[in-house]
Coordinates of C-alpha atoms in Angstrom, one line a residue:
X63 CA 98.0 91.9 115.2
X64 CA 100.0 88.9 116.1
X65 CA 103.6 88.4 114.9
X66 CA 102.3 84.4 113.2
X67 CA 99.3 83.5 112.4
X68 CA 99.1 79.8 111.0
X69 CA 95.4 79.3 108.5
X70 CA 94.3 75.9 107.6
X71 CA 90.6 76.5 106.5
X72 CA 88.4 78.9 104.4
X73 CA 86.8 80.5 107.3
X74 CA 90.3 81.2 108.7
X75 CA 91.3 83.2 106.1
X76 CA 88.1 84.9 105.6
X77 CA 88.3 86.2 109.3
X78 CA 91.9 86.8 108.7
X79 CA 91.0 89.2 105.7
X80 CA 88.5 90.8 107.3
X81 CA 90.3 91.7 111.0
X82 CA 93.4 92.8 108.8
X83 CA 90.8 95.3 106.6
X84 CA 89.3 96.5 110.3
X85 CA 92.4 97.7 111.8
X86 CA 93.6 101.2 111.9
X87 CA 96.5 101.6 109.3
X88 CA 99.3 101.9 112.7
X89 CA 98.3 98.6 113.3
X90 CA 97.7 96.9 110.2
X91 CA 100.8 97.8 109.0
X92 CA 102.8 95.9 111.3
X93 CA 104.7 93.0 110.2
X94 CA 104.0 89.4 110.9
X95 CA 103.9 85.9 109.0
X96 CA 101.2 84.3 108.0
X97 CA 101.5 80.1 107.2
X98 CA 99.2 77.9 105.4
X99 CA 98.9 74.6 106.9
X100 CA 96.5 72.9 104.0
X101 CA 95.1 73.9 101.1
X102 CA 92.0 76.0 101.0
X103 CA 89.3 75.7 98.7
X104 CA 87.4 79.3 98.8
X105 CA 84.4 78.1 96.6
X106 CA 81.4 80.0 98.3
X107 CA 82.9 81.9 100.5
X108 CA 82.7 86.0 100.3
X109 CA 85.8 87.6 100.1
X110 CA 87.3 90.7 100.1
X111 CA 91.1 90.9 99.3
X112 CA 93.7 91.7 101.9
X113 CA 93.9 95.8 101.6
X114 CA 97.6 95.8 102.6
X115 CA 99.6 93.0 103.4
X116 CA 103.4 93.8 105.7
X117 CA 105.2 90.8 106.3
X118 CA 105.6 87.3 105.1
X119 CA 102.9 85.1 103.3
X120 CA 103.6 82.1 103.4
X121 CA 101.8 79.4 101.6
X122 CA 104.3 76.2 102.3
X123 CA 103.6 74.9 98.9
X124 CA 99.8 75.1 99.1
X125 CA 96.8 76.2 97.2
X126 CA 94.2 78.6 97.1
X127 CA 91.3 77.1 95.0
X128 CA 87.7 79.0 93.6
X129 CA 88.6 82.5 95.0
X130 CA 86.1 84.6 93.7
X131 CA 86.0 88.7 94.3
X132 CA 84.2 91.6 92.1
X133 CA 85.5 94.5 91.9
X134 CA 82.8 97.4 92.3
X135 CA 83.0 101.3 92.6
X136 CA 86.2 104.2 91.8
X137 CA 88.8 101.8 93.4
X138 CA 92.5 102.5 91.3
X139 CA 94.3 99.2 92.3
X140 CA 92.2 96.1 92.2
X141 CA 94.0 92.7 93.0
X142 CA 91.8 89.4 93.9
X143 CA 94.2 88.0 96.9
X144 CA 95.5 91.4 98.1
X145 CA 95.4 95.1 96.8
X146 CA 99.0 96.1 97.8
X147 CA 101.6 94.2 98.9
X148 CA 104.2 96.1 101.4
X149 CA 104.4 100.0 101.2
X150 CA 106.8 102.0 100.6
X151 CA 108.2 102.0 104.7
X152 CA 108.1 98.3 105.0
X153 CA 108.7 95.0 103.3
X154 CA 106.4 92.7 102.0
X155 CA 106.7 88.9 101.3
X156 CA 104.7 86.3 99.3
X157 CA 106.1 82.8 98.2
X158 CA 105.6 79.4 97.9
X159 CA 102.4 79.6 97.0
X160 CA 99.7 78.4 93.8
X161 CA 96.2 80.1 92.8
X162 CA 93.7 77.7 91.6
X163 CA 90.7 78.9 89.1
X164 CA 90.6 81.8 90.9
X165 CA 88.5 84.7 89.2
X166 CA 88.7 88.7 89.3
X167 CA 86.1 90.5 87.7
X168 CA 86.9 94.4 87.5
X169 CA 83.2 96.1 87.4
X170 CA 84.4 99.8 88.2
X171 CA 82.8 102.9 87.2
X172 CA 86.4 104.2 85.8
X173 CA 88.6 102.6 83.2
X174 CA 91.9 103.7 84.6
X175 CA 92.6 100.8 87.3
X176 CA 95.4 98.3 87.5
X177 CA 94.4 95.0 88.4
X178 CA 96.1 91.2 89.4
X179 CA 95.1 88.6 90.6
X180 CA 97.4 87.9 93.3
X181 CA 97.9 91.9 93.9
X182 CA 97.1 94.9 92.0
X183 CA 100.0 96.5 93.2
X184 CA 103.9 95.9 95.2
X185 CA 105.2 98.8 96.8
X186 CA 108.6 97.1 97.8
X187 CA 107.3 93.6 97.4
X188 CA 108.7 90.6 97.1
X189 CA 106.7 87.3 95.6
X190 CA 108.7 83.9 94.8
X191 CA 107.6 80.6 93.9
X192 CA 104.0 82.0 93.0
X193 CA 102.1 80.1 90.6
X194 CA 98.6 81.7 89.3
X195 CA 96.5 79.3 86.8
X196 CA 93.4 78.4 85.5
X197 CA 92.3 81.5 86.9
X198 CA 90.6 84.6 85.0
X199 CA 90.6 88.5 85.4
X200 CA 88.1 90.0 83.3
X201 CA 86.4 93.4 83.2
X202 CA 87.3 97.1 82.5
X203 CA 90.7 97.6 84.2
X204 CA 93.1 99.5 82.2
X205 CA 96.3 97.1 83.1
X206 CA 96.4 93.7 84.2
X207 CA 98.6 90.9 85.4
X208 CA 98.3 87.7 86.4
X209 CA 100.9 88.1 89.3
X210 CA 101.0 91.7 90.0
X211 CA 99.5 94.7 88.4
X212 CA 102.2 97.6 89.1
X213 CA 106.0 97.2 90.7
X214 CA 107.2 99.5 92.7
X215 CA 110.2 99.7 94.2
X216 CA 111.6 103.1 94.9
X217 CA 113.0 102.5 98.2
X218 CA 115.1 99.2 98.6
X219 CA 114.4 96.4 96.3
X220 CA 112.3 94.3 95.0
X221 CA 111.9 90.8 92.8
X222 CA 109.8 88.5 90.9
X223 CA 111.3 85.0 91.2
X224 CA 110.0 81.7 90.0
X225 CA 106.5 82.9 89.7
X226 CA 104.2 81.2 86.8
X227 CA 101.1 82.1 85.0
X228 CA 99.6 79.2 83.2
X229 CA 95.9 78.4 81.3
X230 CA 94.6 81.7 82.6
X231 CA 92.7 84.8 81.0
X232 CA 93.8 88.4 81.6
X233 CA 91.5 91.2 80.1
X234 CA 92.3 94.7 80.3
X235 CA 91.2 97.9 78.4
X236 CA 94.6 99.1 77.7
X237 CA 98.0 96.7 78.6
X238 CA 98.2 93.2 79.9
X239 CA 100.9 90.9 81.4
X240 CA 101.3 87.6 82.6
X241 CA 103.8 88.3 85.9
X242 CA 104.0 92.1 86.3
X243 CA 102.0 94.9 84.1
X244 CA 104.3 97.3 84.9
X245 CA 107.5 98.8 86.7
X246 CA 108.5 101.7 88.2
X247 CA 111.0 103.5 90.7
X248 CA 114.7 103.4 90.4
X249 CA 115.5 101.0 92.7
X250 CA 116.9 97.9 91.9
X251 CA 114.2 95.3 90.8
X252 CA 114.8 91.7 89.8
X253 CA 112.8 89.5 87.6
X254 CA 114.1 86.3 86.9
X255 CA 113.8 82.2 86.3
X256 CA 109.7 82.9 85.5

């Protein structure tokens, strides 16, 4: 996996997704940035979100528009850009960033999931300046955020900064948030200025 990798177009990021999701965990667990040069309208394109993203996401001020992923099968964490963010060895970065009518549906055969839609879960995460609107996440999860699902930071810490939800739909069986569904670890975690 290279150390930066710059994505301009739909395709890009598609193949990005996809080589990420292929590699053995040693390997996609390494950490590099990833820049958006322009904004990327994902309307007919399949997707399947980022299964664990290490490193820094970088968005530069741009938008993801018309991202569209359902969620099928026994999966526990269900997010529409990525599923986890970071882990619990390494540090993971999102920011400057806005999602665009983008749309989760949550068609699992359990009712105990956690699901956002720009991850279902942050293991040590970090996401600032993250904007999520006129986006939906509908379906049978048991919690859901707009932002991020489940926060956990039990080794170093993590934050929430200057992240928006606005004009968008969150559905859940149980609990629902707009920025983070829930916390946990004992860790110092910061969530502020949203």
């Amino acid at each position: 996996l290279p150390n930066y990798i710059e994505i301009a177009t739909a395709d890009q990021l598609v193949a990005y997704s996809n080589y990420v999701n292929a590699l053995s965990n040693q390997n996609a667990t390494r950490e590099t940035t990833v820049v958006l040069t322009a904004d990327i309208n994902m309307a007919g394109k399949a997707w399947n979100p980022i299964k664990r993203f290490i490193g820094t996401f970088d968005g530069q001020g741009h938008t993801i528009s018309n991202l569209s992923y359902t969620a099928t099968g026994t999966a526990s964490n269900v997010g529409a850009f990525m599923t986890d963010i970071a882990n619990n060895n390494a540090n993971g970065r999102v920011k400057n960033i806005v999602f665009d009518n983008c749309t989760l549906t949550v068609a699992l055969d359990n009712n105990n999931a956690y699901a956002g839609i720009v991850a279902a879960k942050a293991d040590r995460g970090n996401l600032t300046n993250v904007t999520v609107k006129n986006s939906k996440l509908l379906g049978n999860a048991m919690k859901a955020a707009g932002i991020v699902a489940e926060a956990c930071w039990g080794i170093g810490d993590g934050h929430v900064i200057d992240c928006t939800v606005e004009d968008t739909l969150i559905v859940a069986t149980q609990k629902t948030a707009a920025l983070v569904g829930r916390v946990t670890g004992s860790d110092e975690v910061v969530i502020r200025n949203n």
